[in-house]
mmCIF file of C-alpha atoms in Angstrom:
data_model
loop_
_atom_site.group_PDB
_atom_site.id
_atom_site.type_symbol
_atom_site.label_atom_id
_atom_site.label_comp_id
_atom_site.label_asym_id
_atom_site.label_seq_id
_atom_site.Cartn_x
_atom_site.Cartn_y
_atom_site.Cartn_z
ATOM 1 C CA MET A 990 88.876 86.054 87.970
ATOM 2 C CA ILE A 991 89.467 83.252 89.846
ATOM 3 C CA PHE A 992 93.213 83.013 87.920
ATOM 4 C CA ILE A 993 94.267 86.280 89.534
ATOM 5 C CA ALA A 994 93.454 84.579 92.924
ATOM 6 C CA ILE A 995 95.234 81.899 91.856
ATOM 7 C CA GLU A 996 98.252 83.462 90.881
ATOM 8 C CA ASN A 997 98.461 85.803 93.900
ATOM 9 C CA ARG A 998 98.243 82.210 95.980
ATOM 10 C CA MET A 999 100.977 80.695 94.052
ATOM 11 C CA GLU A 1000 103.421 83.983 94.470
ATOM 12 C CA MET A 1001 102.606 83.794 98.230
ATOM 13 C CA GLU A 1002 103.522 80.083 98.234
ATOM 14 C CA ASN A 1003 106.798 80.751 96.576
ATOM 15 C CA SER A 1004 107.778 83.993 98.403
ATOM 16 C CA THR A 1005 107.358 82.843 102.231
ATOM 17 C CA MET A 1006 109.870 85.391 103.313
ATOM 18 C CA VAL A 1007 107.555 87.943 102.913
ATOM 19 C CA TYR A 1008 105.697 86.747 106.207
ATOM 20 C CA SER A 1009 108.894 86.136 108.077
ATOM 21 C CA ASP A 1010 108.458 89.151 110.107
ATOM 22 C CA VAL A 1011 104.730 88.500 111.059
ATOM 23 C CA THR A 1012 103.462 86.820 114.358
ATOM 24 C CA THR A 1013 104.372 82.992 114.543
ATOM 25 C CA GLY A 1014 100.755 82.023 114.565
ATOM 26 C CA MET A 1015 100.143 82.932 111.204
ATOM 27 C CA ASP A 1016 101.098 79.678 109.475
ATOM 28 C CA SER A 1017 97.847 78.227 110.693
ATOM 29 C CA VAL A 1018 96.237 81.515 109.318
ATOM 30 C CA LEU A 1019 97.790 81.087 106.078
ATOM 31 C CA ASP A 1020 96.546 77.291 105.565
ATOM 32 C CA THR A 1021 95.767 77.508 102.005
ATOM 33 C CA ARG A 1022 93.676 74.409 102.051
ATOM 34 C CA HIS A 1023 90.938 76.027 104.483
ATOM 35 C CA LEU A 1024 90.712 78.675 101.773
ATOM 36 C CA ASP A 1025 90.508 76.072 98.637
ATOM 37 C CA ILE A 1026 87.784 74.279 100.998
ATOM 38 C CA ILE A 1027 85.791 77.442 101.593
ATOM 39 C CA SER A 1028 86.175 78.192 97.686
ATOM 40 C CA LEU A 1029 85.242 74.514 96.631
ATOM 41 C CA VAL A 1030 81.927 74.662 98.873
ATOM 42 C CA VAL A 1031 80.592 78.063 97.575
ATOM 43 C CA TYR A 1032 81.732 76.901 93.861
ATOM 44 C CA CYS A 1033 79.645 73.734 94.145
ATOM 45 C CA VAL A 1034 76.688 75.531 95.761
ATOM 46 C CA ALA A 1035 76.808 78.013 92.691
ATOM 47 C CA PHE A 1036 77.307 75.189 90.254
ATOM 48 C CA VAL A 1037 73.998 73.415 91.523
ATOM 49 C CA LEU A 1038 71.851 76.305 92.260
ATOM 50 C CA GLY A 1039 73.050 78.625 89.199
ATOM 51 C CA PRO A 1040 72.357 76.454 86.173
ATOM 52 C CA ILE A 1041 68.920 75.325 87.601
ATOM 53 C CA GLY A 1042 67.684 78.686 88.945
ATOM 54 C CA ASN A 1043 68.863 80.614 85.898
ATOM 55 C CA GLY A 1044 67.645 77.758 83.658
ATOM 56 C CA LEU A 1045 64.092 78.536 85.016
ATOM 57 C CA VAL A 1046 64.500 82.023 84.468
ATOM 58 C CA ILE A 1047 65.576 81.768 80.924
ATOM 59 C CA TYR A 1048 62.328 79.266 80.420
ATOM 60 C CA VAL A 1049 59.807 81.385 81.907
ATOM 61 C CA THR A 1050 61.048 84.801 80.287
ATOM 62 C CA SER A 1051 61.599 83.055 76.837
ATOM 63 C CA CYS A 1052 58.328 80.629 76.855
ATOM 64 C CA ARG A 1053 56.197 81.170 79.553
ATOM 65 C CA ILE A 1054 55.194 85.024 79.389
ATOM 66 C CA LYS A 1055 54.654 87.365 76.800
ATOM 67 C CA LYS A 1056 58.016 89.180 75.499
ATOM 68 C CA THR A 1057 58.225 92.595 77.166
ATOM 69 C CA VAL A 1058 61.101 95.261 77.845
ATOM 70 C CA ASN A 1059 61.534 93.568 81.228
ATOM 71 C CA SER A 1060 61.877 90.046 79.904
ATOM 72 C CA VAL A 1061 64.110 90.848 77.809
ATOM 73 C CA TRP A 1062 66.393 92.539 80.280
ATOM 74 C CA PHE A 1063 66.161 89.511 82.852
ATOM 75 C CA LEU A 1064 66.380 86.688 80.106
ATOM 76 C CA ASN A 1065 69.929 88.337 79.076
ATOM 77 C CA LEU A 1066 70.990 88.777 82.623
ATOM 78 C CA ALA A 1067 69.799 85.004 83.354
ATOM 79 C CA LEU A 1068 71.882 83.897 80.168
ATOM 80 C CA ALA A 1069 74.964 85.572 81.429
ATOM 81 C CA ASP A 1070 74.710 83.901 84.914
ATOM 82 C CA PHE A 1071 73.887 80.551 83.278
ATOM 83 C CA LEU A 1072 77.079 80.618 81.231
ATOM 84 C CA PHE A 1073 79.293 81.460 83.939
ATOM 85 C CA THR A 1074 77.873 78.895 86.450
ATOM 86 C CA SER A 1075 77.973 76.203 83.695
ATOM 87 C CA PHE A 1076 81.802 76.645 83.517
ATOM 88 C CA LEU A 1077 82.285 76.492 87.126
ATOM 89 C CA LEU A 1078 83.097 72.801 86.959
ATOM 90 C CA LEU A 1079 86.340 73.577 85.619
ATOM 91 C CA TYR A 1080 86.980 75.812 88.442
ATOM 92 C CA ILE A 1081 86.180 73.226 90.970
ATOM 93 C CA ILE A 1082 88.313 70.459 89.370
ATOM 94 C CA ASN A 1083 91.155 72.900 88.923
ATOM 95 C CA ILE A 1084 90.975 73.510 92.930
ATOM 96 C CA ALA A 1085 90.527 70.243 93.609
ATOM 97 C CA ARG A 1086 93.989 69.137 91.743
ATOM 98 C CA GLY A 1087 95.728 71.657 93.683
ATOM 99 C CA TYR A 1088 95.570 74.359 90.895
ATOM 100 C CA ASP A 1089 97.092 71.902 88.340
ATOM 101 C CA TRP A 1090 95.030 72.886 84.849
ATOM 102 C CA PRO A 1091 94.247 69.710 82.836
ATOM 103 C CA PHE A 1092 92.268 71.177 80.333
ATOM 104 C CA GLY A 1093 94.669 72.740 77.774
ATOM 105 C CA ASP A 1094 95.232 76.290 76.623
ATOM 106 C CA ILE A 1095 91.981 76.685 74.478
ATOM 107 C CA LEU A 1096 89.715 75.971 77.676
ATOM 108 C CA CYS A 1097 92.093 78.035 79.487
ATOM 109 C CA LYS A 1098 91.568 81.442 77.359
ATOM 110 C CA LEU A 1099 87.823 80.360 76.964
ATOM 111 C CA ASN A 1100 87.127 79.766 80.692
ATOM 112 C CA SER A 1101 88.652 83.221 81.117
ATOM 113 C CA MET A 1102 86.591 84.959 78.828
ATOM 114 C CA VAL A 1103 83.525 83.405 80.035
ATOM 115 C CA ASN A 1104 84.377 84.851 83.579
ATOM 116 C CA VAL A 1105 85.160 88.509 82.500
ATOM 117 C CA LEU A 1106 82.438 88.376 80.134
ATOM 118 C CA ASN A 1107 79.805 87.561 82.729
ATOM 119 C CA MET A 1108 81.142 90.304 84.880
ATOM 120 C CA PHE A 1109 81.001 93.028 82.269
ATOM 121 C CA ALA A 1110 77.735 91.741 80.669
ATOM 122 C CA SER A 1111 75.989 91.689 84.075
ATOM 123 C CA ILE A 1112 76.894 95.101 85.083
ATOM 124 C CA PHE A 1113 76.103 96.663 81.603
ATOM 125 C CA LEU A 1114 72.779 95.220 81.604
ATOM 126 C CA LEU A 1115 72.016 96.411 85.306
ATOM 127 C CA ALA A 1116 72.931 99.932 84.111
ATOM 128 C CA ALA A 1117 70.532 99.773 81.183
ATOM 129 C CA ILE A 1118 67.940 98.141 83.386
ATOM 130 C CA SER A 1119 68.084 101.338 85.565
ATOM 131 C CA LEU A 1120 68.259 103.855 82.784
ATOM 132 C CA ASP A 1121 65.188 102.229 81.298
ATOM 133 C CA ARG A 1122 63.355 102.656 84.456
ATOM 134 C CA CYS A 1123 64.327 106.110 84.953
ATOM 135 C CA VAL A 1124 63.089 106.932 81.682
ATOM 136 C CA SER A 1125 59.998 104.930 82.162
ATOM 137 C CA THR A 1126 59.319 106.947 85.221
ATOM 138 C CA TRP A 1127 59.847 110.564 84.044
ATOM 139 C CA VAL A 1128 58.509 110.346 80.460
ATOM 140 C CA VAL A 1129 55.949 107.545 80.597
ATOM 141 C CA VAL A 1130 54.216 108.287 77.073
ATOM 142 C CA TRP A 1131 57.517 108.377 75.185
ATOM 143 C CA ALA A 1132 58.657 105.264 76.935
ATOM 144 C CA HIS A 1133 55.570 103.470 76.023
ATOM 145 C CA ASN A 1134 55.706 104.229 72.619
ATOM 146 C CA LYS A 1135 59.754 103.960 72.222
ATOM 147 C CA CYS A 1136 60.968 101.379 74.716
ATOM 148 C CA THR A 1137 60.007 98.314 72.736
ATOM 149 C CA PRO A 1138 61.038 94.837 73.448
ATOM 150 C CA GLY A 1139 62.781 94.825 69.900
ATOM 151 C CA ARG A 1140 64.789 97.847 70.712
ATOM 152 C CA ALA A 1141 65.627 96.347 74.153
ATOM 153 C CA GLU A 1142 67.004 93.256 72.220
ATOM 154 C CA VAL A 1143 69.029 95.439 69.816
ATOM 155 C CA ILE A 1144 70.397 97.041 72.983
ATOM 156 C CA CYS A 1145 71.224 93.629 74.707
ATOM 157 C CA VAL A 1146 73.242 92.595 71.754
ATOM 158 C CA GLY A 1147 75.179 95.751 71.893
ATOM 159 C CA ILE A 1148 75.960 94.979 75.749
ATOM 160 C CA TRP A 1149 77.054 91.606 74.665
ATOM 161 C CA LEU A 1150 79.500 93.057 71.968
ATOM 162 C CA ALA A 1151 80.938 95.918 74.253
ATOM 163 C CA SER A 1152 81.221 92.942 77.206
ATOM 164 C CA LEU A 1153 82.960 90.887 74.560
ATOM 165 C CA VAL A 1154 85.672 93.679 73.497
ATOM 166 C CA CYS A 1155 86.008 94.480 77.305
ATOM 167 C CA SER A 1156 87.023 90.763 77.951
ATOM 168 C CA LEU A 1157 89.287 90.070 75.000
ATOM 169 C CA PRO A 1158 92.630 91.943 77.079
ATOM 170 C CA PHE A 1159 91.836 89.480 79.769
ATOM 171 C CA THR A 1160 91.465 86.475 77.226
ATOM 172 C CA ILE A 1161 94.411 87.311 74.796
ATOM 173 C CA PHE A 1162 97.166 87.404 77.638
ATOM 174 C CA ARG A 1163 96.049 84.255 79.355
ATOM 175 C CA GLN A 1164 97.932 81.178 78.495
ATOM 176 C CA ILE A 1165 99.313 77.723 79.956
ATOM 177 C CA MET A 1166 102.229 78.405 82.257
ATOM 178 C CA HIS A 1167 104.411 75.833 84.310
ATOM 179 C CA TYR A 1168 104.952 76.285 88.046
ATOM 180 C CA GLY A 1169 107.206 73.483 88.944
ATOM 181 C CA ASN A 1170 105.179 69.956 88.488
ATOM 182 C CA ARG A 1171 101.995 72.337 88.059
ATOM 183 C CA THR A 1172 100.480 73.344 84.811
ATOM 184 C CA MET A 1173 98.669 76.731 85.548
ATOM 185 C CA CYS A 1174 96.193 78.576 83.629
ATOM 186 C CA SER A 1175 97.742 82.019 83.993
ATOM 187 C CA TYR A 1176 98.778 85.489 82.721
ATOM 188 C CA SER A 1177 101.855 85.840 80.426
ATOM 189 C CA PHE A 1178 103.249 88.721 82.276
ATOM 190 C CA SER A 1179 104.466 88.962 85.839
ATOM 191 C CA HIS A 1180 101.797 89.791 88.717
ATOM 192 C CA ASP A 1181 103.758 93.165 89.555
ATOM 193 C CA SER A 1182 103.864 94.312 86.038
ATOM 194 C CA SER A 1183 102.424 97.664 84.641
ATOM 195 C CA THR A 1184 100.075 95.417 82.420
ATOM 196 C CA TYR A 1185 98.796 93.716 85.336
ATOM 197 C CA ARG A 1186 98.024 96.951 87.173
ATOM 198 C CA ASN A 1187 96.408 98.584 83.704
ATOM 199 C CA LEU A 1188 93.864 95.549 83.728
ATOM 200 C CA VAL A 1189 93.185 95.754 87.184
ATOM 201 C CA VAL A 1190 92.131 99.524 86.797
ATOM 202 C CA PHE A 1191 90.654 99.242 83.331
ATOM 203 C CA ARG A 1192 88.162 96.521 85.088
ATOM 204 C CA PHE A 1193 87.476 98.587 88.025
ATOM 205 C CA LEU A 1194 86.208 101.496 85.980
ATOM 206 C CA LEU A 1195 84.529 99.856 83.191
ATOM 207 C CA GLY A 1196 83.258 96.721 84.942
ATOM 208 C CA PHE A 1197 82.452 98.640 88.092
ATOM 209 C CA LEU A 1198 82.459 102.286 88.900
ATOM 210 C CA ILE A 1199 81.118 104.022 85.821
ATOM 211 C CA PRO A 1200 78.347 101.781 85.326
ATOM 212 C CA PHE A 1201 77.625 102.164 89.331
ATOM 213 C CA LEU A 1202 77.737 105.808 88.865
ATOM 214 C CA VAL A 1203 74.980 105.678 85.856
ATOM 215 C CA ILE A 1204 72.987 103.153 88.242
ATOM 216 C CA ILE A 1205 73.022 105.400 91.422
ATOM 217 C CA GLY A 1206 72.377 108.457 89.283
ATOM 218 C CA SER A 1207 69.505 106.733 87.895
ATOM 219 C CA TYR A 1208 67.670 105.624 91.080
ATOM 220 C CA ILE A 1209 68.370 109.078 92.519
ATOM 221 C CA ALA A 1210 65.968 110.378 89.544
ATOM 222 C CA ILE A 1211 63.796 107.509 89.933
ATOM 223 C CA TRP A 1212 63.474 108.351 93.965
ATOM 224 C CA ILE A 1213 62.818 111.908 93.000
ATOM 225 C CA ARG A 1214 59.787 110.980 90.983
ATOM 226 C CA ALA A 1215 58.467 108.000 92.878
ATOM 227 C CA ARG A 1216 57.561 110.003 95.667
ATOM 228 C CA ARG A 1217 54.637 110.831 93.310
ATOM 229 C CA LEU A 1218 53.749 107.095 92.336
ATOM 230 C CA GLN A 1219 51.145 105.142 94.472
ATOM 231 C CA ARG A 1220 51.026 102.056 92.302
ATOM 232 C CA GLY A 1221 51.930 99.064 94.436
ATOM 233 C CA THR A 1222 53.103 97.345 91.323
ATOM 234 C CA THR A 1223 55.527 100.298 90.297
ATOM 235 C CA ARG A 1224 57.235 99.949 93.830
ATOM 236 C CA ARG A 1225 57.090 96.053 93.573
ATOM 237 C CA SER A 1226 59.072 96.084 90.297
ATOM 238 C CA LEU A 1227 61.256 98.680 91.367
ATOM 239 C CA ARG A 1228 62.242 96.764 94.742
ATOM 240 C CA ILE A 1229 62.973 93.588 92.537
ATOM 241 C CA ILE A 1230 65.631 95.595 90.258
ATOM 242 C CA VAL A 1231 66.991 97.776 93.312
ATOM 243 C CA SER A 1232 67.594 94.091 95.207
ATOM 244 C CA VAL A 1233 69.462 93.029 92.047
ATOM 245 C CA VAL A 1234 71.666 95.839 91.902
ATOM 246 C CA LEU A 1235 72.366 95.866 95.793
ATOM 247 C CA ALA A 1236 73.255 92.193 95.498
ATOM 248 C CA PHE A 1237 75.542 92.714 92.908
ATOM 249 C CA PHE A 1238 77.477 95.641 94.759
ATOM 250 C CA ILE A 1239 77.633 93.654 97.612
ATOM 251 C CA CYS A 1240 79.088 90.810 95.909
ATOM 252 C CA TRP A 1241 81.463 92.088 93.694
ATOM 253 C CA MET A 1242 82.671 95.337 95.640
ATOM 254 C CA PRO A 1243 85.184 93.559 98.259
ATOM 255 C CA PHE A 1244 86.698 92.001 95.194
ATOM 256 C CA HIS A 1245 87.573 95.123 93.395
ATOM 257 C CA VAL A 1246 88.790 96.862 97.004
ATOM 258 C CA LEU A 1247 91.023 93.541 97.280
ATOM 259 C CA GLN A 1248 92.574 93.909 93.921
ATOM 260 C CA PHE A 1249 93.378 97.557 94.422
ATOM 261 C CA LEU A 1250 94.821 96.496 97.808
ATOM 262 C CA ASP A 1251 96.979 93.893 95.898
ATOM 263 C CA ILE A 1252 98.597 96.076 93.375
ATOM 264 C CA MET A 1253 99.325 98.377 96.325
ATOM 265 C CA THR A 1254 101.215 96.134 98.720
ATOM 266 C CA ASN A 1255 104.546 96.725 97.964
ATOM 267 C CA GLY A 1256 106.009 93.880 100.020
ATOM 268 C CA SER A 1257 103.743 94.762 103.248
ATOM 269 C CA PRO A 1258 103.338 91.931 105.302
ATOM 270 C CA GLY A 1259 100.259 93.053 106.701
ATOM 271 C CA LEU A 1260 98.500 93.995 103.473
ATOM 272 C CA ASN A 1261 99.847 90.694 101.989
ATOM 273 C CA LEU A 1262 98.010 88.919 104.786
ATOM 274 C CA VAL A 1263 94.943 90.825 104.138
ATOM 275 C CA VAL A 1264 95.098 89.977 100.304
ATOM 276 C CA HIS A 1265 96.268 86.394 100.806
ATOM 277 C CA ILE A 1266 93.008 85.512 102.843
ATOM 278 C CA GLY A 1267 90.536 88.196 101.364
ATOM 279 C CA ILE A 1268 90.956 87.697 97.573
ATOM 280 C CA PRO A 1269 89.824 83.796 97.871
ATOM 281 C CA LEU A 1270 87.018 84.914 99.954
ATOM 282 C CA SER A 1271 85.835 87.913 97.833
ATOM 283 C CA THR A 1272 86.012 85.721 94.639
ATOM 284 C CA SER A 1273 83.872 83.156 96.206
ATOM 285 C CA LEU A 1274 81.364 85.901 97.233
ATOM 286 C CA ALA A 1275 81.348 87.319 93.588
ATOM 287 C CA PHE A 1276 80.784 84.082 92.227
ATOM 288 C CA LEU A 1277 78.029 83.474 94.560
ATOM 289 C CA ASN A 1278 76.177 86.332 93.007
ATOM 290 C CA SER A 1279 75.762 84.286 89.777
ATOM 291 C CA CYS A 1280 72.857 82.396 91.533
ATOM 292 C CA LEU A 1281 71.325 84.745 93.717
ATOM 293 C CA ASN A 1282 69.223 86.709 91.095
ATOM 294 C CA PRO A 1283 66.487 83.880 90.753
ATOM 295 C CA ILE A 1284 66.097 83.499 94.686
ATOM 296 C CA LEU A 1285 65.515 87.611 94.974
ATOM 297 C CA TYR A 1286 63.002 87.230 91.965
ATOM 298 C CA VAL A 1287 61.078 84.890 94.182
ATOM 299 C CA PHE A 1288 61.134 86.523 97.496
ATOM 300 C CA MET A 1289 60.646 90.046 96.315
ATOM 301 C CA CYS A 1290 57.346 89.313 94.953
ATOM 302 C CA ASP A 1291 54.346 90.307 97.037
ATOM 303 C CA GLU A 1292 52.437 87.935 99.151
ATOM 304 C CA PHE A 1293 55.387 85.504 99.118
ATOM 305 C CA GLN A 1294 54.360 82.904 101.318
ATOM 306 C CA LYS A 1295 50.804 82.441 99.411
ATOM 307 C CA LYS A 1296 52.547 82.697 95.996
ATOM 308 C CA LEU A 1297 55.158 79.646 97.263
ATOM 309 C CA ARG A 1298 52.189 77.453 97.247
ATOM 310 C CA GLN A 1299 51.541 78.328 93.616
ATOM 311 C CA SER A 1300 53.868 77.056 90.979
ATOM 312 C CA VAL A 1301 57.508 78.540 90.901
ATOM 313 C CA LEU A 1302 56.877 79.435 87.244
ATOM 314 C CA LEU A 1303 54.012 81.305 88.074
ATOM 315 C CA VAL A 1304 55.995 83.380 90.802
ATOM 316 C CA PHE A 1305 58.612 84.083 87.973
ATOM 317 C CA GLU A 1306 56.259 85.158 85.682
ATOM 318 C CA ASN A 1307 54.788 87.671 88.173
ATOM 319 C CA ALA A 1308 58.003 89.051 88.979
ATOM 320 C CA PHE A 1309 59.099 89.835 85.242
ATOM 321 C CA ALA A 1310 55.566 90.984 84.022
ATOM 322 C CA GLU A 1311 55.015 94.754 83.144
ATOM 323 C CA ASP A 1312 53.194 96.859 85.739
ATOM 324 C CA HIS A 1313 50.111 97.146 83.440
ATOM 325 C CA GLY A 1314 50.203 93.716 82.795
ATOM 326 C CA MET A 1315 50.390 93.059 86.550
ATOM 327 C CA ASN A 1316 46.879 95.126 87.187
ATOM 328 C CA PHE A 1317 45.196 93.109 84.346
ATOM 329 C CA VAL A 1318 46.165 89.936 85.815
ATOM 330 C CA SER A 1319 44.985 91.095 88.986
ATOM 331 C CA SER A 1320 41.545 92.197 87.782
ATOM 332 C CA THR A 1321 41.308 88.779 85.936
ATOM 333 C CA ARG A 1322 41.989 86.922 89.055
ATOM 334 C CA SER A 1323 39.566 89.083 91.134
ATOM 335 C CA LEU A 1324 36.548 88.664 88.008
ATOM 336 C CA SER A 1325 37.510 84.550 87.988
ATOM 337 C CA SER A 1326 37.218 84.788 92.008
ATOM 338 C CA HIS A 1327 33.810 86.409 91.932
ATOM 339 C CA LEU A 1328 32.529 84.345 88.907
ATOM 340 C CA SER A 1329 33.425 81.083 91.007
ATOM 341 C CA ARG A 1330 31.432 82.327 94.088
ATOM 342 C CA PHE A 1331 28.490 83.040 91.677
ATOM 343 C CA SER A 1332 28.605 79.748 90.054
ATOM 344 C CA ARG A 1333 28.549 77.811 93.610
ATOM 345 C CA LYS A 1334 25.575 80.015 94.462
ATOM 346 C CA SER A 1335 23.723 79.501 91.418
ATOM 347 C CA GLU A 1336 23.902 75.741 92.034
ATOM 348 C CA SER A 1337 22.458 76.214 95.312
ATOM 349 C CA LEU A 1338 19.206 77.493 93.836
ATOM 350 C CA ALA A 1339 16.518 74.981 92.799
ATOM 351 C CA PRO A 1340 14.914 75.182 89.243
ATOM 352 C CA GLY A 1341 11.980 77.524 89.304
ATOM 353 C CA GLU A 1342 12.673 79.037 92.777
ATOM 354 C CA GLY A 1343 13.584 82.409 91.141
ATOM 355 C CA HIS A 1344 16.053 83.971 88.712
ATOM 356 C CA LEU A 1345 19.479 85.698 88.770
ATOM 357 C CA HIS A 1346 20.389 89.036 87.454
ATOM 358 C CA LEU A 1347 24.281 89.375 86.766
ATOM 359 C CA THR A 1348 25.651 92.767 86.224
ATOM 360 C CA ALA A 1349 29.051 93.524 85.979
ATOM 361 C CA ASP A 1350 31.232 96.912 86.555
ATOM 362 C CA GLN A 1351 34.734 96.768 85.041
ATOM 363 C CA SER A 1352 36.386 93.817 87.396
ATOM 364 C CA ASP A 1353 33.455 93.800 89.966
ATOM 365 C CA VAL A 1354 30.916 91.225 89.806
ATOM 366 C CA LYS A 1355 27.648 91.445 91.610
ATOM 367 C CA VAL A 1356 25.110 89.028 92.342
ATOM 368 C CA GLU A 1357 21.398 89.675 92.934
ATOM 369 C CA THR A 1358 18.850 86.980 93.468
ATOM 370 C CA GLU A 1359 14.991 87.224 93.155
ATOM 371 C CA VAL A 1360 12.892 84.462 94.849
#
């Protein structure tokens, strides 16, 4: 979607008469290089943090923990973000060259497809996660028996295929175009055409509004049910998912709003100014979302300061663990702690001074000494 922002920028640069009636101080505000620098900084940060953070999530969810429904969801979410952030280098080079695309027609189409594919796959996965949590909250036994990792993988395959189909229109119409001495990767139709407007509406409905209505409905149902739940692990798991959804909403909502403003400007200098400044900034914010999720997984874990002193991989493992699994891990750690204290105490007793009685009740270990 950066290409939409680029095309808007080019049209505004080539049509300075649109702003002739605006205040004389606008030239400094409309300095596109300042916006380009901001975009470059954000893209560089996302390009560095995105593959590293999402790569760790992919490693943990695929190699370090037992496959669960949660791990399947987060693995695919990380795959989408990893793929997208890995392509950010092309965006960075393109902006640094003054929007002169040097990579040819094939990479032009592929880059556009990866961009839109990430957006659709992410929002579809978040909707699937929300529905899964809703079902798991209301029909616990049925969900435990039917919602298996294998079925989650099948759903993820369907989500990727649906996302690919939704991204095809944005890929088919993308091609190399020449603007003066610059070669740009842009749409084959004009910015004010009905085709462009239809694509904006299509992307907003399927890539934002409808999935978010599903998400909101799911969490309303979860909230109604969650008032009866008291388990901390359930609340923690829900907190992580809600934080990811809110981050996506905050990062992508300004972009979609400004895209609608863009198709409704009708030559208005005020709206053109808002779009001209807002679209590059909102695009940067949307792209930044792809490196936020791994950070949220860490910070939303319980006892963050304590766990930060442990392995980062262990923090990710705890974040993606199923609720019942977390209870088992907690009990195991409690048992290990008791056994460690028992071992130290037994070593302090000299031979022949007495003997020990060890009794265990579930995860609690009691040590009694007789002298």
